[in-house]
Every structure is written in C-alpha cells, then in structure tokens.
Amino acid sequence: MKQLSQIYLLLLLITGLTGCTTIGYYTQAITGHFGLMTRAEPVPKVIGNAETPADIRDKLALALEARQFAREQLALPVGDAFLEYVQLERPWVVVNLVAVPEFSLEPHRWCYPFVGCQAYRGYFSLEDAREEQTRFRADGYDTFIGGVTAYSTLGWFDDPLHSGFTRLSEDRMVALMFHELAHRVVYIAEDTTFNESFATAMELEGLRLWLSQRGEADRFEQALARLERRNQTLALVREATGSLERLYRQADTLVPDNLRTRKQEILTRLADDYAELSDTWSEPGPFGPAPVTLNNANLALFRQYNQFVPGFRQLLSDHDHDFPAFYQAVEELGQRPPDQRTAALERLSQRFAENL
C-alpha cells in the first residue's frame, strides 16, 4: 500500500505540470515503475519456488547476503530495497537518452520535481525515447540512447531486484547493488557527474571490501582490470574532449562546415585510438567492441560516470575507510558551490593518482 500511495501522490502532482509532453513523460515513468512493482515477488518466495532455475536461486541468495553486508559493513541506507524480484523480458530496465548540442560538451538538462535537473532522461519504452531523440536530432543535437541495467528511486520507493541484476556475474551484480544503494546516501540536484562518480566509487570500494571479507580478494583483480580499461579510455576521452572544447570555443569565428570537419577529425582519431587500445584487452572496453561511432553525447555520458571516481576513492582513504564519516564528508562537499566542489574533487583525484 505504501508503494501505491506514493505513486498516486506523484500522479496527482504531475497533473499540475504544464505541457502535454511533460505530462506524457511523467505518466510513462510512473506507470512504468508501477508496472515493475506490481510484478515483483518476495525474494524468499522466488528462492523457495521449485520452478525457479537454480542459477537464479543462487544469485538471489547471494544478493540477500550482499544486501546485509551493505547495511552492516558499508553503512548504506538499505531500507526495504532489494527484497523483491522481477523477471524482465528484456536485458535493460529503462533506456536513457542523452542530448548534447552539436558544438558543445554540455548535455541538455531535464528538470524534475523533487530531484532537480539531470543530464539524461529515462524511458521504460524504447519507442518513446526514440521519438524524443528524433526531436533533438532535428534541432542539430548529438544524441545517444543506452540501455540501463538498474536505476535508483533515491529511497522514494523500495527498489526491487530484477533479472537485469541476475544476468550479471556475481561480482558485477553485487557491485551494481552497492552503486544503486549509494544514490540513497547523497544526491546533488543538477550534478550528475558528482552523483554517478560517487556511486561508481562506492561500487568499487564496496566490492573490494566484500571480496576481501569473503577471502576472495584475488577476484578483485577482475574489477581492477575493468577499472583500468575504463581509466585508459578516460585518458583518451580527456585528450579528445580537451581538443573539442578548444574547437567549440571558436564556434563564433569558424563557419559551421569547418567546425564539423574538425570535430569529426577529433572523434575519428579518438575512435581509432580506442580501437588500437582495445586490441590489448581481453574483454570489450567501456564503449563496447571496436570499431565504435562516437559523438558529443557518448563522451558527455562517459565523463559523468567516471570523471571524479579517483577523487571520491581518495576521500574515503582520507577518512580511513570509515564509511559514515566518508558519507558526511561527501554531503558537506556536495553543499559547496559547484565550482568549489569540482575543484576539490580535481585536487583529490590528483592526490589519488600520485599515491598509486
């Protein structure tokens, strides 16, 4: 009843918003989440069902252990999250649309009640996302639509487990649980990069401690290998986005065709460098298997999830891995003006690099 009451309240609130597109978007978001919740079953019931495949039972039992670990060892605000399970008919739960102007790396921001503005918009329907994508493309935006394995309602609802989690390897499923629970700790409106970098840092540090306490610390090497692929890609992206930012600052002095040509040269060089780097890896990197097609939207999304991960990891180290103290420091950092918290995270990231 708690879930239903909250959903009906939100439906009443959105009817006060103007614009058919706005009402249509919130309706699909709320009914999509409502549809997810109405299909959820208690995890113990799913585990006890003789018809549940053995691999799903094992994953769900492990998820309950990880949930308890998150509460007791990571001090994450678990609440009643991940106590129910939903079997999805698709590999993603929602898709996110990112839209960035043709000559910019600053994503378009959509603003929402309660959570402020975000640099992406989530859809339960791929068709709806593509309709919105078409409108942005018509206005000259670079766009990207990506499937999302999981999302957080920031504690507004009791988020369920679903087959997007259980399709992952054990370690990646546990890490994703830590990531989504981290969003309940702190959420800074209009700073997607801060929020996602913090959650990504928590998934890494949480997984490291989880494996260590299970006597499986050697398995963290796989997560570190994924992190190294991400860091190597981030280095390429930083170089390319630096070149793009310098180029876009000339938008008032260069004709559009020249801008497009030089932009494409930078993006092509980045794609080629990524392909060369991918040849040294045993698994696909963050952009997937090479060759890849990149644009402003791909790069903006990638930076949001990775830019300040080293800084948050350093901040945790500075607090001797005392998670409550770390969370308090993160909240205090989040209250600073945007330029100050960005500068602080850049300094922390530099220290982390120096300490490697």
GROMACS .gro file of C-alpha atoms in nm:
model
  356
    1MET     CA    1   0.000   0.000   0.000
    2LYS     CA    2   0.292   0.233   0.069
    3GLN     CA    3   0.410   0.199  -0.293
    4LEU     CA    4   0.060   0.260  -0.431
    5SER     CA    5   0.005   0.567  -0.214
    6GLN     CA    6   0.332   0.723  -0.329
    7ILE     CA    7   0.255   0.654  -0.694
    8TYR     CA    8  -0.091   0.808  -0.672
    9LEU     CA    9   0.055   1.112  -0.498
   10LEU     CA   10   0.303   1.160  -0.780
   11LEU     CA   11   0.029   1.120  -1.038
   12LEU     CA   12  -0.167   1.398  -0.868
   13LEU     CA   13   0.141   1.620  -0.862
   14ILE     CA   14   0.220   1.582  -1.232
   15THR     CA   15  -0.130   1.681  -1.334
   16GLY     CA   16  -0.036   2.030  -1.215
   17LEU     CA   17   0.253   2.048  -1.463
   18THR     CA   18   0.202   2.225  -1.794
   19GLY     CA   19   0.251   2.080  -2.139
   20CYS     CA   20   0.129   1.755  -2.292
   21THR     CA   21   0.485   1.631  -2.343
   22THR     CA   22   0.569   1.684  -1.976
   23ILE     CA   23   0.256   1.507  -1.852
   24GLY     CA   24   0.310   1.226  -2.102
   25TYR     CA   25   0.667   1.174  -1.986
   26TYR     CA   26   0.585   1.157  -1.617
   27THR     CA   27   0.288   0.932  -1.682
   28GLN     CA   28   0.505   0.678  -1.865
   29ALA     CA   29   0.772   0.697  -1.595
   30ILE     CA   30   0.529   0.641  -1.308
   31THR     CA   31   0.320   0.376  -1.481
   32GLY     CA   32   0.641   0.203  -1.594
   33HIS     CA   33   0.771   0.185  -1.239
   34PHE     CA   34   0.425   0.088  -1.114
   35GLY     CA   35   0.417  -0.196  -1.367
   36LEU     CA   36   0.754  -0.312  -1.242
   37MET     CA   37   0.643  -0.312  -0.879
   38THR     CA   38   0.314  -0.493  -0.938
   39ARG     CA   39   0.503  -0.786  -1.091
   40ALA     CA   40   0.751  -0.813  -0.804
   41GLU     CA   41   0.755  -1.115  -0.575
   42PRO     CA   42   0.931  -1.151  -0.238
   43VAL     CA   43   1.282  -1.281  -0.289
   44PRO     CA   44   1.244  -1.567  -0.034
   45LYS     CA   45   0.932  -1.683  -0.220
   46VAL     CA   46   1.120  -1.687  -0.552
   47ILE     CA   47   1.410  -1.874  -0.393
   48GLY     CA   48   1.171  -2.129  -0.243
   49ASN     CA   49   0.985  -2.187  -0.569
   50ALA     CA   50   1.088  -2.524  -0.712
   51GLU     CA   51   1.033  -2.386  -1.064
   52THR     CA   52   1.289  -2.109  -1.019
   53PRO     CA   53   1.609  -2.201  -1.210
   54ALA     CA   54   1.894  -2.295  -0.978
   55ASP     CA   55   2.121  -2.018  -1.105
   56ILE     CA   56   1.855  -1.755  -1.023
   57ARG     CA   57   1.803  -1.901  -0.674
   58ASP     CA   58   2.177  -1.887  -0.611
   59LYS     CA   59   2.205  -1.528  -0.737
   60LEU     CA   60   1.914  -1.413  -0.522
   61ALA     CA   61   2.053  -1.582  -0.213
   62LEU     CA   62   2.383  -1.407  -0.276
   63ALA     CA   63   2.200  -1.077  -0.327
   64LEU     CA   64   2.043  -1.109   0.018
   65GLU     CA   65   2.389  -1.159   0.165
   66ALA     CA   66   2.519  -0.854  -0.023
   67ARG     CA   67   2.221  -0.652   0.098
   68GLN     CA   68   2.301  -0.737   0.460
   69PHE     CA   69   2.669  -0.660   0.401
   70ALA     CA   70   2.578  -0.322   0.252
   71ARG     CA   71   2.382  -0.232   0.564
   72GLU     CA   72   2.622  -0.366   0.824
   73GLN     CA   73   2.966  -0.312   0.671
   74LEU     CA   74   2.916  -0.021   0.430
   75ALA     CA   75   2.656   0.167   0.638
   76LEU     CA   76   2.441   0.209   0.328
   77PRO     CA   77   2.075   0.304   0.386
   78VAL     CA   78   1.927  -0.020   0.256
   79GLY     CA   79   1.575   0.026   0.392
   80ASP     CA   80   1.344  -0.223   0.222
   81ALA     CA   81   1.524  -0.216  -0.113
   82PHE     CA   82   1.607  -0.541  -0.295
   83LEU     CA   83   1.362  -0.757  -0.101
   84GLU     CA   84   1.152  -0.834  -0.410
   85TYR     CA   85   1.235  -0.972  -0.754
   86VAL     CA   86   1.100  -0.906  -1.103
   87GLN     CA   87   1.169  -1.115  -1.414
   88LEU     CA   88   1.209  -0.880  -1.713
   89GLU     CA   89   1.153  -0.967  -2.076
   90ARG     CA   90   1.448  -0.754  -2.189
   91PRO     CA   91   1.812  -0.704  -2.082
   92TRP     CA   92   1.754  -0.344  -1.965
   93VAL     CA   93   1.502  -0.196  -1.724
   94VAL     CA   94   1.497   0.152  -1.881
   95VAL     CA   95   1.685   0.335  -2.155
   96ASN     CA   96   1.848   0.674  -2.106
   97LEU     CA   97   1.856   0.948  -2.367
   98VAL     CA   98   2.145   1.195  -2.367
   99ALA     CA   99   2.131   1.501  -2.595
  100VAL     CA  100   2.419   1.746  -2.643
  101PRO     CA  101   2.438   2.049  -2.876
  102GLU     CA  102   2.639   1.996  -3.192
  103PHE     CA  103   2.924   2.222  -3.083
  104SER     CA  104   2.926   2.169  -2.706
  105LEU     CA  105   3.001   1.905  -2.445
  106GLU     CA  106   2.739   2.030  -2.200
  107PRO     CA  107   2.438   1.797  -2.209
  108HIS     CA  108   2.083   1.922  -2.227
  109ARG     CA  109   1.930   1.903  -1.880
  110TRP     CA  110   1.581   1.787  -1.799
  111CYS     CA  111   1.435   1.911  -1.471
  112TYR     CA  112   1.208   1.706  -1.249
  113PRO     CA  113   1.009   1.751  -0.929
  114PHE     CA  114   1.198   1.656  -0.612
  115VAL     CA  115   1.531   1.557  -0.775
  116GLY     CA  116   1.619   1.870  -0.975
  117CYS     CA  117   1.787   1.861  -1.315
  118GLN     CA  118   1.968   1.567  -1.474
  119ALA     CA  119   2.176   1.532  -1.788
  120TYR     CA  120   1.971   1.239  -1.917
  121ARG     CA  121   1.610   1.126  -1.941
  122GLY     CA  122   1.499   0.770  -1.869
  123TYR     CA  123   1.226   0.584  -2.056
  124PHE     CA  124   1.060   0.250  -1.999
  125SER     CA  125   0.971   0.248  -2.370
  126LEU     CA  126   1.245   0.247  -2.634
  127GLU     CA  127   0.997   0.386  -2.885
  128ASP     CA  128   0.926   0.687  -2.662
  129ALA     CA  129   1.298   0.750  -2.624
  130ARG     CA  130   1.348   0.737  -3.000
  131GLU     CA  131   1.064   0.984  -3.057
  132GLU     CA  132   1.232   1.231  -2.822
  133GLN     CA  133   1.568   1.157  -2.984
  134THR     CA  134   1.424   1.245  -3.324
  135ARG     CA  135   1.312   1.584  -3.198
  136PHE     CA  136   1.658   1.665  -3.065
  137ARG     CA  137   1.828   1.545  -3.382
  138ALA     CA  138   1.603   1.773  -3.584
  139ASP     CA  139   1.744   2.061  -3.378
  140GLY     CA  140   2.101   1.957  -3.457
  141TYR     CA  141   2.186   1.781  -3.131
  142ASP     CA  142   2.418   1.484  -3.094
  143THR     CA  143   2.226   1.208  -2.915
  144PHE     CA  144   2.278   0.870  -2.758
  145ILE     CA  145   2.036   0.609  -2.623
  146GLY     CA  146   2.173   0.344  -2.390
  147GLY     CA  147   2.016   0.057  -2.203
  148VAL     CA  148   2.029   0.086  -1.823
  149THR     CA  149   2.065  -0.230  -1.617
  150ALA     CA  150   1.927  -0.072  -1.299
  151TYR     CA  151   1.814   0.259  -1.155
  152SER     CA  152   1.755   0.409  -0.813
  153THR     CA  153   1.445   0.595  -0.693
  154LEU     CA  154   1.664   0.756  -0.422
  155GLY     CA  155   1.465   0.594  -0.142
  156TRP     CA  156   1.124   0.717  -0.260
  157PHE     CA  157   1.032   0.356  -0.338
  158ASP     CA  158   1.155   0.013  -0.234
  159ASP     CA  159   1.357  -0.069  -0.544
  160PRO     CA  160   1.338  -0.437  -0.641
  161LEU     CA  161   1.597  -0.675  -0.771
  162HIS     CA  162   1.527  -0.789  -1.124
  163SER     CA  163   1.674  -1.006  -1.394
  164GLY     CA  164   1.895  -0.719  -1.508
  165PHE     CA  165   2.091  -0.784  -1.188
  166THR     CA  166   2.087  -1.163  -1.203
  167ARG     CA  167   2.205  -1.173  -1.565
  168LEU     CA  168   2.536  -1.026  -1.446
  169SER     CA  169   2.826  -1.218  -1.298
  170GLU     CA  170   2.814  -1.248  -0.919
  171ASP     CA  171   3.072  -0.976  -0.858
  172ARG     CA  172   2.917  -0.731  -1.102
  173MET     CA  173   2.570  -0.791  -0.957
  174VAL     CA  174   2.693  -0.717  -0.605
  175ALA     CA  175   2.884  -0.409  -0.724
  176LEU     CA  176   2.572  -0.279  -0.901
  177MET     CA  177   2.368  -0.321  -0.583
  178PHE     CA  178   2.624  -0.110  -0.394
  179HIS     CA  179   2.616   0.151  -0.673
  180GLU     CA  180   2.239   0.191  -0.664
  181LEU     CA  181   2.223   0.196  -0.284
  182ALA     CA  182   2.490   0.469  -0.281
  183HIS     CA  183   2.244   0.702  -0.455
  184ARG     CA  184   2.036   0.688  -0.136
  185VAL     CA  185   2.323   0.837   0.064
  186VAL     CA  186   2.356   1.169  -0.115
  187TYR     CA  187   2.204   1.318  -0.427
  188ILE     CA  188   2.306   1.661  -0.551
  189ALA     CA  189   2.048   1.819  -0.780
  190GLU     CA  190   2.187   1.927  -1.117
  191ASP     CA  191   2.522   1.749  -1.073
  192THR     CA  192   2.501   1.413  -1.249
  193THR     CA  193   2.881   1.381  -1.260
  194PHE     CA  194   2.910   1.418  -0.881
  195ASN     CA  195   2.631   1.166  -0.815
  196GLU     CA  196   2.745   0.899  -1.058
  197SER     CA  197   3.116   0.931  -0.979
  198PHE     CA  198   3.037   0.887  -0.609
  199ALA     CA  199   2.820   0.581  -0.674
  200THR     CA  200   3.083   0.428  -0.904
  201ALA     CA  201   3.350   0.481  -0.637
  202MET     CA  202   3.122   0.311  -0.384
  203GLU     CA  203   3.066   0.010  -0.607
  204LEU     CA  204   3.443  -0.035  -0.639
  205GLU     CA  205   3.527   0.014  -0.273
  206GLY     CA  206   3.227  -0.189  -0.161
  207LEU     CA  207   3.321  -0.478  -0.390
  208ARG     CA  208   3.683  -0.465  -0.272
  209LEU     CA  209   3.576  -0.500   0.092
  210TRP     CA  210   3.309  -0.761   0.010
  211LEU     CA  211   3.560  -0.987  -0.166
  212SER     CA  212   3.826  -0.931   0.098
  213GLN     CA  213   3.596  -1.037   0.382
  214ARG     CA  214   3.492  -1.345   0.185
  215GLY     CA  215   3.855  -1.448   0.139
  216GLU     CA  216   3.834  -1.384  -0.235
  217ALA     CA  217   4.043  -1.068  -0.264
  218ASP     CA  218   4.217  -1.207  -0.573
  219ARG     CA  219   3.887  -1.177  -0.763
  220PHE     CA  220   3.902  -0.801  -0.717
  221GLU     CA  221   4.174  -0.809  -0.983
  222GLN     CA  222   3.898  -0.857  -1.240
  223ALA     CA  223   3.723  -0.544  -1.118
  224LEU     CA  224   4.056  -0.360  -1.123
  225ALA     CA  225   4.110  -0.478  -1.479
  226ARG     CA  226   3.771  -0.330  -1.576
  227LEU     CA  227   3.868  -0.013  -1.391
  228GLU     CA  228   4.199   0.002  -1.575
  229ARG     CA  229   4.021  -0.030  -1.910
  230ARG     CA  230   3.791   0.249  -1.800
  231ASN     CA  231   4.082   0.465  -1.685
  232GLN     CA  232   4.272   0.412  -2.009
  233THR     CA  233   3.961   0.506  -2.204
  234LEU     CA  234   3.908   0.808  -1.980
  235ALA     CA  235   4.259   0.929  -2.060
  236LEU     CA  236   4.179   0.914  -2.431
  237VAL     CA  237   3.845   1.087  -2.374
  238ARG     CA  238   4.005   1.366  -2.173
  239GLU     CA  239   4.252   1.438  -2.451
  240ALA     CA  240   3.979   1.436  -2.714
  241THR     CA  241   3.734   1.646  -2.514
  242GLY     CA  242   4.011   1.898  -2.445
  243SER     CA  243   4.059   1.934  -2.819
  244LEU     CA  244   3.684   1.957  -2.875
  245GLU     CA  245   3.639   2.223  -2.607
  246ARG     CA  246   3.913   2.435  -2.764
  247LEU     CA  247   3.746   2.390  -3.101
  248TYR     CA  248   3.398   2.476  -2.975
  249ARG     CA  249   3.526   2.796  -2.822
  250GLN     CA  250   3.587   2.907  -3.181
  251ALA     CA  251   3.226   2.847  -3.281
  252ASP     CA  252   3.167   3.221  -3.327
  253THR     CA  253   3.463   3.262  -3.563
  254LEU     CA  254   3.457   2.946  -3.774
  255VAL     CA  255   3.194   2.856  -4.030
  256PRO     CA  256   2.982   2.551  -3.930
  257ASP     CA  257   3.118   2.328  -4.206
  258ASN     CA  258   3.475   2.383  -4.086
  259LEU     CA  259   3.369   2.313  -3.730
  260ARG     CA  260   3.202   1.990  -3.835
  261THR     CA  261   3.505   1.876  -4.033
  262ARG     CA  262   3.748   1.940  -3.748
  263LYS     CA  263   3.508   1.790  -3.494
  264GLN     CA  264   3.484   1.472  -3.698
  265GLU     CA  265   3.861   1.452  -3.729
  266ILE     CA  266   3.894   1.458  -3.349
  267LEU     CA  267   3.620   1.199  -3.300
  268THR     CA  268   3.764   0.971  -3.567
  269ARG     CA  269   4.108   0.992  -3.409
  270LEU     CA  270   3.956   0.903  -3.071
  271ALA     CA  271   3.773   0.604  -3.221
  272ASP     CA  272   4.095   0.486  -3.387
  273ASP     CA  273   4.294   0.524  -3.063
  274TYR     CA  274   4.024   0.333  -2.877
  275ALA     CA  275   4.035   0.054  -3.136
  276GLU     CA  276   4.413   0.030  -3.102
  277LEU     CA  277   4.383   0.018  -2.724
  278SER     CA  278   4.108  -0.243  -2.744
  279ASP     CA  279   4.347  -0.480  -2.922
  280THR     CA  280   4.541  -0.510  -2.595
  281TRP     CA  281   4.237  -0.606  -2.387
  282SER     CA  282   4.086  -0.950  -2.329
  283GLU     CA  283   3.734  -0.803  -2.299
  284PRO     CA  284   3.548  -0.513  -2.463
  285GLY     CA  285   3.603  -0.170  -2.310
  286PRO     CA  286   3.355   0.093  -2.189
  287PHE     CA  287   3.240   0.188  -2.540
  288GLY     CA  288   3.197  -0.176  -2.638
  289PRO     CA  289   3.382  -0.368  -2.907
  290ALA     CA  290   3.573  -0.160  -3.165
  291PRO     CA  291   3.509  -0.007  -3.411
  292VAL     CA  292   3.281   0.248  -3.248
  293THR     CA  293   3.099   0.562  -3.358
  294LEU     CA  294   3.131   0.848  -3.110
  295ASN     CA  295   2.974   1.190  -3.069
  296ASN     CA  296   2.934   1.459  -2.804
  297ALA     CA  297   2.661   1.262  -2.627
  298ASN     CA  298   2.872   0.945  -2.589
  299LEU     CA  299   3.158   1.145  -2.443
  300ALA     CA  300   2.940   1.351  -2.209
  301LEU     CA  301   2.777   1.036  -2.066
  302PHE     CA  302   3.108   0.859  -2.017
  303ARG     CA  303   3.259   1.153  -1.833
  304GLN     CA  304   2.960   1.174  -1.597
  305TYR     CA  305   3.017   0.824  -1.461
  306ASN     CA  306   3.395   0.831  -1.435
  307GLN     CA  307   3.537   1.180  -1.404
  308PHE     CA  308   3.571   1.202  -1.024
  309VAL     CA  309   3.586   0.837  -0.918
  310PRO     CA  310   3.954   0.872  -0.811
  311GLY     CA  311   3.869   1.179  -0.604
  312PHE     CA  312   3.596   1.001  -0.409
  313ARG     CA  313   3.821   0.699  -0.353
  314GLN     CA  314   4.087   0.933  -0.214
  315LEU     CA  315   3.831   1.100   0.012
  316LEU     CA  316   3.735   0.760   0.153
  317SER     CA  317   4.101   0.682   0.215
  318ASP     CA  318   4.143   1.016   0.391
  319HIS     CA  319   3.872   0.903   0.635
  320ASP     CA  320   4.041   0.565   0.696
  321HIS     CA  321   3.755   0.384   0.521
  322ASP     CA  322   3.514   0.491   0.794
  323PHE     CA  323   3.203   0.492   0.577
  324PRO     CA  324   2.973   0.708   0.794
  325ALA     CA  325   3.248   0.971   0.823
  326PHE     CA  326   3.308   0.946   0.449
  327TYR     CA  327   2.938   0.997   0.373
  328GLN     CA  328   2.931   1.302   0.596
  329ALA     CA  329   3.231   1.444   0.409
  330VAL     CA  330   3.060   1.373   0.076
  331GLU     CA  331   2.744   1.552   0.192
  332GLU     CA  332   2.947   1.852   0.307
  333LEU     CA  333   3.133   1.857  -0.024
  334GLY     CA  334   2.803   1.843  -0.210
  335GLN     CA  335   2.680   2.153  -0.030
  336ARG     CA  336   2.962   2.365  -0.170
  337PRO     CA  337   2.907   2.577  -0.481
  338PRO     CA  338   2.958   2.372  -0.800
  339ASP     CA  339   3.294   2.527  -0.892
  340GLN     CA  340   3.431   2.467  -0.541
  341ARG     CA  341   3.329   2.103  -0.522
  342THR     CA  342   3.466   2.041  -0.872
  343ALA     CA  343   3.799   2.198  -0.776
  344ALA     CA  344   3.810   1.991  -0.455
  345LEU     CA  345   3.744   1.667  -0.644
  346GLU     CA  346   4.010   1.752  -0.900
  347ARG     CA  347   4.263   1.801  -0.619
  348LEU     CA  348   4.158   1.474  -0.457
  349SER     CA  349   4.186   1.295  -0.791
  350GLN     CA  350   4.536   1.429  -0.841
  351ARG     CA  351   4.639   1.304  -0.497
  352PHE     CA  352   4.491   0.962  -0.573
  353ALA     CA  353   4.697   0.942  -0.894
  354GLU     CA  354   5.012   1.043  -0.708
  355ASN     CA  355   4.956   0.773  -0.445
  356LEU     CA  356   4.922   0.487  -0.692
   0.00000   0.00000   0.00000
